[in-house]
Amino acid sequence: MSVHTLPHPRHGVRTGRSAVMPNGVFGMLIFVVAEVMLFAGFVSAFTIMRRSALVWPPPGQPRLPVEETAFNTAILVASGVAMLLAGRAFRRHAPSASRPLVAAIGLGATFVVLQGREWWMLIGGGLTLTSSALGAFFYLIVGLHGLHVIAALGFLVYAWRRLARGFLPPGVMGAAEVLWLFVVAVWPFLYWRIYL
Amino acid sequence: MATRPVEIREGHDTPGHHEEPSFFVKYLWSTDHKVIAMQYLFTGMFMALVGGFFSYVFRMQLAWPGESVPLWGLVTPAAYNMLITNHGAIMIFWVAMPVLIAAFGNYLIPLMLGCDDMVFPKLNRLSYQIFLLSVVVLFSSFFVTGGGFGGAWTMYPPLSGEAAYNNTPAGQTIFIVAVALEFVAFLLGGINFVTTAMNSRAPGMKLYDIPMVVWMIVIASIMFMASVGPLVAGAVMLIFDQTLNTAFFDPTRGGDPILWQHLFWFFGHPEVYVVLLPAVGIVAEVITVFARKKLFAYKTVLYTAIATGVLSFTVWAHHQFIAGIDPRMANIFTVTTLLISIPIAEMMFVYIATLYGGSITFSTPMLWALSFIATFLVGGVTGIFLGASGSDIYLHDTYFVLAHFHYTFYPIAIIGTFAGFTFWFPKMFGRHLNETLGKIHFWLTIIAFNGIFLPLFVTGVLGDNRRIPNHQVYPELDNPLMNGLREVATVFLVVMLLAQFVFFYNVVVSLVRGKKAEKNPWKSNTLEWTADSPPPHGNWKELPTVYRGPYEYGVPGRSEDYWPQNVPN
């Protein structure tokens, strides 16, 4: 709410019809549509490149750590489940909503750390941005997802801080939920397209 | 953020306490949707002058090659490439988008829906600031080593990916950064538009009571957000190619340059409809008011616009018929491309049906709206030749293509803007424009516009290639007929650009001395005309309630021929 804008005068007194969902949730959903298309653009480009390559995977490149990343994927999915629980507890006004929220943040941060470790190993193994098309797309897409996770974690921490101070609007919590569930849900798809 | 419980800040949000903000806060740091709309509008108009000046320089070069152009000097091939590239990019990304979507969207959506502001006012302010930053970044590219990017606004690699090919090592990257910033600005704006339209309508305003222009801007915003992702993906890959030495699009190192064309046109073709729909919406508002008739088939127009939006995602490869795509794929895209002309033709017929039997006033906005229908039809019909892969193989990359898309984009970006600007001018500034000057400006502009591009259809069919800065080098293109047509086009361009001084004179004089406008000078139904002219901060003292649709003109049994949306009976 800016200094120059009055609080929406009609909010809550409108007759007959009310907003389907809070503004924050609605706005975040539209943003997620754009994000889905962004990832779809990258993944379809990668698929075209992979299909048209004569040899795949490119020779002389380290094998992607499919098993370790499956474990990471499970951690991120668990974090999404924790977020769902946090959202449900928040809507029931349960005082314990911050516990699953902290769990979601912790599991998300673990995912980032483990992925960072994986990058470290792969760069050591010779997979770099310029070593092959696989490397270029791998770091581009996984890196983009990583940035999204980090940014979304920042949003979750912000929501958690406000919850701890006892003042978290439903719009902010809903938006955090939508963003985090998107970041979680897109990952198994990326894992399937890139690692498998 | 309107969901936040009411927080009363000392001395500011308290009703009844109004502090006059400083100039800086009021005009440069404002979160008021009307101020942001004006910022977008005037920035867009300034960019139109820049883009128009660029077109003047390269058209002079095309008509009289090798001669020094007044106000510019000699046009080198590098400068020519820079000029056409930035003319195209500026007119689409920095004129059509900010004016049609951001300026009209910001101005009209809250006023037509009967609320006090956008739902995310700070996001709105940030949107304009990022847009302004993108303008600064684009301008900075003109002054770096090698000059501005010259690889066409479509940025096809490998030309755009390798500094060795385009000779603009810094310009190529700065250009992409500028376009990316512009996208971020519209992403923020679009989130605001859609959320506001869905969540902040006046009490009683059902979905079918929303004025058509608001629907069009909302659909366009959704289309923009659904189509921009793949282009951003491509742009990131292109920047990586340029700066980090990756090889996504470099065929010599295993990359795929056609991939860029798919990613670009997956955005690029919906983008055409992103800017078309708001213009179509503006025309709907203008013709219903000046024909005093209900919009013919409101729901048909709405569903047609949605159908156009969906179909527009399936036509992109018609830009690539000669790029080496599978001929079977070309057949499919020919069919989808010809299909998309059906909803657009339907909209045009609906507008003609709206005009039929109306009591028409030929005011300046109405003239613009009618000329939109006429010129856009020419653009649409010539598109059929290009959508059919057989004829496109011949016409590809000729001036026929150029004339075709100027016959679509000019009605959208220029005629649509003038229709909207002259129509809402009394509301925006509280004064009337001079009608005589407005009509002189209209006729000069519209005649000159046709004078520019009709000859170019002919040179295109004669085989004139788009990308050649100097036709004297090619004997088969250097004949009296084609040279004469080129000169005609250039002379009309100069006439058209000079005619815009009539417009600017009209605006300045009318702002100072124009007739004062009352609340509803056109006797229109929609809600923005129930606010003061110009609307104050917060738009209304008491927000309106809606009782009916926006186009109840000439309803039998009523003393007045209009029935405003907010009047109970």
Coordinates of C-alpha atoms in Angstrom, one line a residue, chain B residues 316-545:
Chain B
W316 CA 4.6 -19.0 -36.1
A317 CA 6.5 -21.1 -38.6
H318 CA 4.9 -19.1 -41.5
H319 CA 7.8 -16.8 -41.0
Q320 CA 10.2 -19.6 -41.9
F321 CA 8.9 -21.1 -45.1
I322 CA 12.2 -20.6 -46.8
A323 CA 14.4 -21.3 -43.8
G324 CA 14.7 -24.9 -44.6
I325 CA 11.8 -26.3 -42.5
D326 CA 10.1 -29.5 -43.6
P327 CA 7.6 -28.8 -46.4
R328 CA 5.0 -30.9 -44.7
M329 CA 5.3 -28.6 -41.7
A330 CA 4.9 -25.7 -44.0
N331 CA 1.6 -27.1 -45.2
I332 CA 0.3 -27.3 -41.7
F333 CA 1.3 -23.8 -40.9
T334 CA -0.2 -22.5 -44.1
V335 CA -3.6 -24.0 -42.9
T336 CA -3.4 -22.5 -39.4
T337 CA -2.3 -19.1 -40.8
L338 CA -5.2 -18.9 -43.2
L339 CA -7.5 -20.1 -40.4
I340 CA -6.5 -17.2 -38.2
S341 CA -7.7 -14.7 -40.8
I342 CA -11.2 -16.0 -40.1
P343 CA -11.6 -14.6 -36.6
I344 CA -10.0 -11.3 -37.5
A345 CA -12.3 -11.0 -40.6
E346 CA -15.2 -11.8 -38.3
M347 CA -14.3 -8.9 -36.0
M348 CA -14.1 -6.6 -38.9
F349 CA -17.5 -7.7 -40.1
V350 CA -18.9 -7.2 -36.6
Y351 CA -17.7 -3.7 -36.6
I352 CA -19.2 -3.0 -40.0
A353 CA -22.5 -4.5 -38.8
T354 CA -22.2 -2.1 -35.8
L355 CA -21.9 0.8 -38.1
Y356 CA -24.8 -0.3 -40.3
G357 CA -27.8 1.8 -39.6
G358 CA -26.1 3.9 -37.0
S359 CA -26.3 7.7 -36.8
I360 CA -22.7 8.3 -37.5
T361 CA -20.8 11.4 -36.5
F362 CA -17.5 11.9 -38.4
S363 CA -15.5 13.3 -35.6
T364 CA -11.7 12.9 -35.6
P365 CA -11.6 9.8 -33.4
M366 CA -14.3 8.2 -35.6
L367 CA -12.3 9.0 -38.7
W368 CA -9.3 7.3 -37.2
A369 CA -11.4 4.3 -36.1
L370 CA -13.0 3.9 -39.6
S371 CA -9.6 4.2 -41.3
F372 CA -8.4 1.5 -38.9
I373 CA -10.9 -0.9 -40.3
A374 CA -10.2 0.1 -43.9
T375 CA -6.4 -0.1 -43.8
F376 CA -6.2 -3.1 -41.6
L377 CA -8.4 -5.0 -44.1
V378 CA -5.7 -4.3 -46.7
G379 CA -3.1 -5.6 -44.4
G380 CA -5.1 -8.7 -43.6
V381 CA -5.9 -9.5 -47.2
T382 CA -2.3 -9.1 -48.3
G383 CA -1.3 -11.4 -45.5
I384 CA -3.1 -14.3 -47.2
F385 CA -0.5 -14.2 -50.0
L386 CA 2.3 -14.5 -47.4
G387 CA 0.5 -17.1 -45.3
A388 CA 0.2 -19.5 -48.3
S389 CA 3.6 -21.1 -48.5
G390 CA 3.5 -21.3 -52.3
S391 CA 3.3 -17.6 -52.9
D392 CA 5.4 -16.8 -49.9
I393 CA 8.4 -18.6 -51.4
Y394 CA 8.3 -15.9 -54.2
L395 CA 7.4 -12.9 -52.0
H396 CA 9.6 -13.7 -49.0
D397 CA 11.9 -10.9 -47.9
T398 CA 10.6 -8.5 -50.6
Y399 CA 9.0 -5.1 -50.0
F400 CA 5.7 -6.9 -50.4
V401 CA 6.2 -8.4 -46.9
L402 CA 7.3 -5.0 -45.7
A403 CA 4.2 -3.2 -47.1
H404 CA 2.0 -6.0 -45.7
F405 CA 3.1 -5.7 -42.2
H406 CA 3.2 -1.9 -42.3
Y407 CA -0.5 -2.2 -43.4
T408 CA -1.1 -4.2 -40.2
F409 CA 1.2 -2.5 -37.7
Y410 CA 0.5 1.1 -38.8
P411 CA -3.3 0.8 -38.3
I412 CA -2.5 -0.9 -34.9
A413 CA 0.2 1.3 -33.5
I414 CA -0.4 4.7 -35.1
I415 CA -4.1 4.8 -36.2
G416 CA -5.3 2.9 -33.2
T417 CA -3.3 5.1 -30.9
F418 CA -4.6 8.3 -32.6
A419 CA -8.2 7.0 -32.4
G420 CA -7.8 6.3 -28.6
F421 CA -5.8 9.5 -27.9
T422 CA -8.2 11.8 -29.7
F423 CA -11.2 10.0 -28.1
W424 CA -9.9 10.1 -24.5
F425 CA -8.1 13.4 -24.8
P426 CA -10.9 15.4 -23.1
K427 CA -10.9 12.9 -20.2
M428 CA -7.1 12.8 -19.9
F429 CA -6.5 16.6 -19.9
G430 CA -9.9 18.2 -19.4
R431 CA -9.9 20.1 -22.7
H432 CA -11.0 19.4 -26.2
L433 CA -8.7 19.0 -29.2
N434 CA -9.3 21.3 -32.1
E435 CA -11.5 19.4 -34.6
T436 CA -10.3 21.2 -37.7
L437 CA -6.7 20.7 -37.0
G438 CA -7.5 17.1 -36.0
K439 CA -9.1 16.4 -39.4
I440 CA -6.3 18.1 -41.3
H441 CA -3.8 15.9 -39.4
F442 CA -6.0 12.8 -40.1
W443 CA -6.3 13.3 -43.8
L444 CA -2.6 14.2 -44.3
T445 CA -1.5 11.2 -42.3
I446 CA -3.8 8.7 -43.9
I447 CA -3.2 9.8 -47.5
A448 CA 0.5 9.9 -47.0
F449 CA 0.5 6.5 -45.3
N450 CA -1.1 4.9 -48.3
G451 CA 1.2 6.8 -50.5
I452 CA 4.2 5.3 -48.8
F453 CA 3.2 1.6 -48.8
L454 CA 1.0 1.1 -51.9
P455 CA 4.1 1.7 -54.2
L456 CA 6.1 -0.7 -52.0
F457 CA 3.7 -3.5 -52.7
V458 CA 4.5 -3.0 -56.4
T459 CA 8.3 -2.9 -55.9
G460 CA 8.0 -6.0 -53.8
V461 CA 6.2 -7.9 -56.5
L462 CA 8.8 -6.7 -58.9
G463 CA 11.4 -8.5 -56.7
D464 CA 12.8 -5.7 -54.6
N465 CA 14.7 -7.2 -51.6
R466 CA 14.1 -5.7 -48.2
R467 CA 17.6 -5.7 -46.9
I468 CA 19.5 -3.9 -49.7
P469 CA 20.8 -0.4 -48.7
N470 CA 21.7 0.6 -52.2
H471 CA 19.8 -0.8 -55.2
Q472 CA 22.2 0.7 -57.8
V473 CA 24.5 -2.2 -57.1
Y474 CA 21.9 -4.6 -58.6
P475 CA 21.2 -3.7 -62.3
E476 CA 17.9 -5.6 -62.4
L477 CA 16.6 -3.6 -59.4
D478 CA 17.8 -0.3 -60.8
N479 CA 15.2 0.8 -63.3
P480 CA 13.1 4.0 -63.7
L481 CA 9.9 2.3 -62.6
M482 CA 11.2 0.9 -59.4
N483 CA 13.3 4.0 -58.6
G484 CA 10.3 6.2 -59.2
L485 CA 8.2 4.2 -56.9
R486 CA 10.9 4.3 -54.2
E487 CA 11.0 8.1 -54.5
V488 CA 7.2 8.4 -54.3
A489 CA 7.3 6.3 -51.1
T490 CA 10.0 8.5 -49.6
V491 CA 8.2 11.8 -50.5
F492 CA 5.0 10.6 -48.9
L493 CA 7.0 9.5 -45.8
V494 CA 8.4 13.0 -45.4
V495 CA 4.8 14.4 -45.9
M496 CA 3.5 12.1 -43.2
L497 CA 6.3 13.0 -40.7
L498 CA 5.7 16.7 -41.3
A499 CA 2.0 16.2 -40.8
Q500 CA 2.7 15.1 -37.2
F501 CA 3.7 18.7 -36.4
V502 CA 0.1 19.6 -37.0
F503 CA -0.8 17.0 -34.3
F504 CA 1.8 18.3 -31.8
Y505 CA 0.7 21.9 -32.5
N506 CA -2.9 20.9 -31.9
V507 CA -2.1 19.1 -28.6
V508 CA 0.0 22.0 -27.2
V509 CA -2.6 24.7 -28.3
S510 CA -5.5 22.6 -27.0
L511 CA -3.8 21.9 -23.7
V512 CA -3.5 25.7 -23.1
R513 CA -6.5 27.2 -24.8
G514 CA -8.8 24.3 -25.8
K515 CA -12.5 24.3 -25.0
K516 CA -13.0 22.9 -21.5
A517 CA -14.4 19.4 -21.5
E518 CA -17.3 18.4 -19.3
K519 CA -17.5 15.0 -17.6
N520 CA -19.1 13.2 -20.6
P521 CA -18.6 15.2 -23.8
W522 CA -19.3 12.3 -26.2
K523 CA -22.4 11.1 -24.3
S524 CA -20.7 7.7 -23.7
N525 CA -21.9 4.9 -21.4
T526 CA -18.7 3.6 -19.9
L527 CA -17.6 4.5 -16.3
E528 CA -14.6 6.6 -17.1
W529 CA -16.9 9.4 -18.3
T530 CA -18.6 9.6 -14.9
A531 CA -15.4 10.8 -13.3
D532 CA -14.2 14.4 -13.5
S533 CA -12.2 15.5 -16.5
P534 CA -9.3 15.0 -15.8
P535 CA -10.1 12.5 -13.0
P536 CA -8.6 13.4 -9.6
H537 CA -6.4 11.2 -7.6
G538 CA -8.5 8.2 -6.6
N539 CA -10.8 8.8 -9.6
W540 CA -14.2 9.2 -7.7
K541 CA -15.2 10.5 -4.4
E542 CA -17.8 7.7 -4.3
L543 CA -17.0 4.7 -6.4
P544 CA -19.7 3.8 -9.0
T545 CA -22.0 0.8 -9.1

